[in-house]
XYZ file of C-alpha atoms in Angstrom:
244
model
C 8.986 -1.886 0.733
C 7.810 -3.331 -2.591
C 10.595 -3.717 -5.133
C 9.611 -3.567 -8.811
C 11.507 -6.015 -11.001
C 9.825 -5.045 -14.268
C 6.366 -4.032 -15.454
C 5.040 -7.540 -14.718
C 6.882 -8.648 -11.555
C 7.083 -7.020 -8.122
C 8.452 -8.488 -4.886
C 8.319 -7.577 -1.217
C 10.033 -9.182 1.808
C 8.024 -9.087 5.031
C 9.664 -9.629 8.436
C 7.765 -12.251 10.433
C 7.971 -13.353 14.045
C 10.854 -15.500 15.311
C 13.287 -13.999 12.789
C 11.421 -15.471 9.810
C 10.637 -13.743 6.526
C 7.976 -14.045 3.844
C 8.777 -13.102 0.257
C 5.661 -12.049 -1.671
C 5.913 -11.904 -5.459
C 3.147 -10.274 -7.482
C 3.227 -11.290 -11.121
C 1.266 -11.105 -14.346
C 2.468 -13.396 -17.112
C 2.346 -12.428 -20.796
C -0.715 -13.675 -22.643
C -0.653 -16.021 -25.615
C -0.724 -13.107 -28.058
C 2.693 -11.875 -26.909
C 5.789 -12.790 -28.945
C 7.737 -15.849 -27.812
C 10.811 -13.759 -27.006
C 8.764 -11.668 -24.555
C 7.478 -14.802 -22.828
C 10.957 -16.293 -22.620
C 12.401 -13.068 -21.194
C 9.593 -12.910 -18.625
C 10.071 -16.475 -17.370
C 13.850 -16.066 -17.277
C 13.395 -12.962 -15.125
C 10.930 -14.805 -12.881
C 13.352 -17.727 -12.503
C 16.072 -15.282 -11.482
C 13.800 -13.736 -8.847
C 12.800 -17.149 -7.467
C 16.401 -18.333 -7.275
C 17.228 -15.277 -5.157
C 14.723 -16.162 -2.415
C 16.499 -17.545 0.683
C 15.618 -21.153 1.481
C 14.429 -20.160 4.941
C 11.872 -17.661 3.587
C 8.189 -18.409 3.053
C 7.492 -17.550 -0.609
C 4.079 -16.546 -1.929
C 3.532 -16.120 -5.668
C 0.379 -14.112 -6.315
C -1.089 -13.220 -9.674
C -2.107 -14.405 -13.106
C 0.061 -17.012 -14.776
C -2.279 -17.305 -17.781
C -2.554 -21.095 -17.703
C -5.901 -22.668 -18.607
C -6.996 -24.943 -15.767
C -10.773 -24.804 -16.449
C -11.757 -23.179 -13.182
C -13.254 -19.827 -12.289
C -11.317 -16.582 -11.912
C -11.490 -15.253 -15.480
C -14.066 -15.535 -18.259
C -13.055 -15.727 -21.897
C -14.598 -12.697 -23.663
C -15.705 -14.657 -26.750
C -16.564 -18.162 -25.553
C -17.982 -17.067 -22.179
C -16.229 -19.997 -20.464
C -14.687 -19.468 -17.044
C -11.047 -20.409 -16.473
C -8.621 -20.511 -13.543
C -5.565 -18.446 -14.456
C -4.932 -16.683 -11.116
C -3.038 -18.585 -8.436
C -1.459 -18.235 -5.015
C 1.560 -20.551 -4.934
C 3.824 -21.480 -2.027
C 6.217 -24.264 -1.025
C 4.793 -27.645 -0.004
C 6.276 -27.304 3.464
C 4.375 -24.021 3.974
C 0.954 -25.329 2.897
C -0.111 -25.493 6.540
C 0.134 -21.675 6.683
C -2.539 -21.300 3.976
C -5.906 -21.505 5.721
C -8.313 -20.766 2.867
C -8.240 -19.439 -0.686
C -11.311 -18.414 -2.630
C -12.455 -16.234 -5.497
C -14.444 -13.175 -4.373
C -17.124 -12.902 -7.051
C -18.737 -9.820 -5.519
C -15.608 -7.646 -5.614
C -15.699 -5.222 -8.555
C -12.314 -3.676 -9.318
C -12.893 -2.673 -12.959
C -11.155 -5.788 -14.238
C -12.285 -8.941 -16.016
C -10.598 -11.081 -13.333
C -12.228 -12.234 -10.117
C -10.370 -11.127 -6.998
C -8.538 -14.032 -5.349
C -8.235 -13.876 -1.555
C -6.121 -16.130 0.643
C -5.931 -16.218 4.440
C -2.466 -17.083 5.695
C -1.123 -17.711 9.189
C 1.664 -15.138 9.082
C 2.488 -13.067 12.117
C 4.194 -9.811 11.201
C 7.130 -8.879 13.381
C 6.333 -5.945 15.637
C 8.510 -2.882 15.569
C 10.177 -2.051 18.868
C 11.012 1.576 19.522
C 14.485 2.152 20.832
C 14.594 3.415 24.361
C 15.896 6.900 24.930
C 15.316 8.200 21.403
C 12.697 10.934 21.523
C 11.862 12.181 18.068
C 11.149 15.885 17.892
C 7.574 16.554 16.881
C 6.569 19.216 14.397
C 5.307 22.649 15.415
C 2.382 24.573 13.979
C 4.246 27.016 11.745
C 1.016 28.099 10.044
C 0.458 30.533 12.923
C 3.419 32.561 11.679
C 1.477 33.523 8.564
C -0.285 36.287 10.524
C 1.626 39.399 11.556
C 0.322 39.439 15.141
C 1.405 35.861 15.865
C 4.746 36.408 14.167
C 5.515 39.497 16.252
C 4.456 37.772 19.471
C 6.612 34.769 18.625
C 9.619 37.004 17.980
C 9.166 38.539 21.429
C 8.927 35.099 23.038
C 12.056 33.939 21.240
C 14.012 37.095 22.171
C 13.019 36.603 25.806
C 14.081 32.942 25.786
C 17.427 33.703 24.135
C 18.090 36.533 26.596
C 17.702 34.091 29.499
C 19.945 31.492 27.890
C 23.514 31.571 29.139
C 26.479 30.177 27.279
C 28.713 27.689 29.052
C 32.356 28.436 28.358
C 33.371 24.880 29.280
C 31.053 23.335 26.697
C 32.168 22.410 23.214
C 30.806 24.042 20.088
C 28.545 21.049 19.350
C 27.124 21.113 22.865
C 26.430 24.843 22.599
C 24.650 24.366 19.264
C 22.558 21.541 20.717
C 21.605 23.661 23.729
C 20.673 26.627 21.516
C 18.618 24.345 19.310
C 16.769 22.982 22.326
C 15.936 26.486 23.550
C 14.587 27.511 20.150
C 12.589 24.311 19.751
C 11.057 24.342 23.239
C 10.032 27.985 22.804
C 8.441 27.292 19.428
C 6.735 24.180 20.789
C 5.313 26.085 23.756
C 4.062 29.075 21.766
C 3.056 27.521 18.443
C 1.957 24.094 19.647
C 1.436 21.004 17.520
C -0.011 21.261 14.009
C -3.605 20.200 13.543
C -3.885 16.833 11.848
C -6.005 17.050 8.735
C -6.917 13.982 6.764
C -7.913 15.021 3.268
C -10.250 12.236 2.252
C -11.287 12.471 -1.391
C -14.172 10.120 -0.701
C -15.950 12.202 1.948
C -17.220 15.344 0.117
C -19.315 13.319 -2.369
C -19.961 10.379 -0.086
C -23.719 10.026 -0.690
C -23.468 10.364 -4.462
C -20.567 7.944 -4.703
C -22.252 5.404 -2.462
C -25.299 5.450 -4.750
C -23.148 4.953 -7.842
C -21.185 2.145 -6.203
C -24.391 0.351 -5.218
C -25.563 0.576 -8.846
C -22.207 -0.743 -9.989
C -22.339 -3.665 -7.540
C -25.906 -4.521 -8.542
C -24.942 -4.499 -12.218
C -21.964 -6.698 -11.402
C -24.109 -9.248 -9.575
C -26.626 -9.351 -12.445
C -23.794 -9.771 -14.932
C -22.372 -12.724 -12.970
C -25.761 -14.471 -13.046
C -27.009 -13.545 -16.529
C -23.754 -12.625 -18.302
C -25.587 -10.142 -20.536
C -23.773 -7.590 -22.663
C -25.980 -4.745 -21.374
C -25.011 -5.383 -17.752
C -21.350 -5.673 -18.664
C -21.453 -2.364 -20.532
C -23.230 -0.752 -17.572
C -20.638 -2.148 -15.163
C -17.541 -1.061 -17.057
C -18.898 2.050 -18.731
C -20.716 5.119 -17.500
C -21.011 4.145 -13.806
C -17.283 3.463 -13.511
C -16.481 6.766 -15.227
C -18.773 8.700 -12.866
C -17.242 7.100 -9.774
C -13.720 7.887 -10.969
């Protein structure tokens, strides 16, 4: 799971194949307008995080370090010049795992940065289910909201409990487990599994949102080519508000 360090640094340790691990650090460095004490505190915290990475891990630092390298992931709002301030950094010995890294100019994420994508040769470790551990599935308790189903279920449960016989040689824990199994199997048989419902916020207004997103993408492409203020306002203004 991702572990937040502060409002600018987040780390996550991924288990890889052959008992290896990859430590991914997402960061966003303070800009030049921040006080020097904030910058110093940030880099001290980052140094502490980096020193805690095991030597056998494969580290990946992802994010903006706000260093001007005169390349193209961010455009200065006043000069209009493009700069490279977003990086994906790893150890020299792990460079062979990085297949390709490029800026995705067509990706619009309501930010003035270009999205940076890197393809890495990491194989995530597969989870193996333990044998003999059967997790109890949920039952459809929504049926009990109606009186008719609730009364029928009570009759089914009374019938199942009437047929269940206590074993005097069993311990109290064994009797509780057996009673629990009877109640669960009866509920599972009568109520069944709950219906899976995926509440997708995107589906009800799919056509309208697709139209707005196409307009947003077109404005973004025009802005990349022409870099006009009108296109930029259209991209980050009304269309983005309507989509949200």
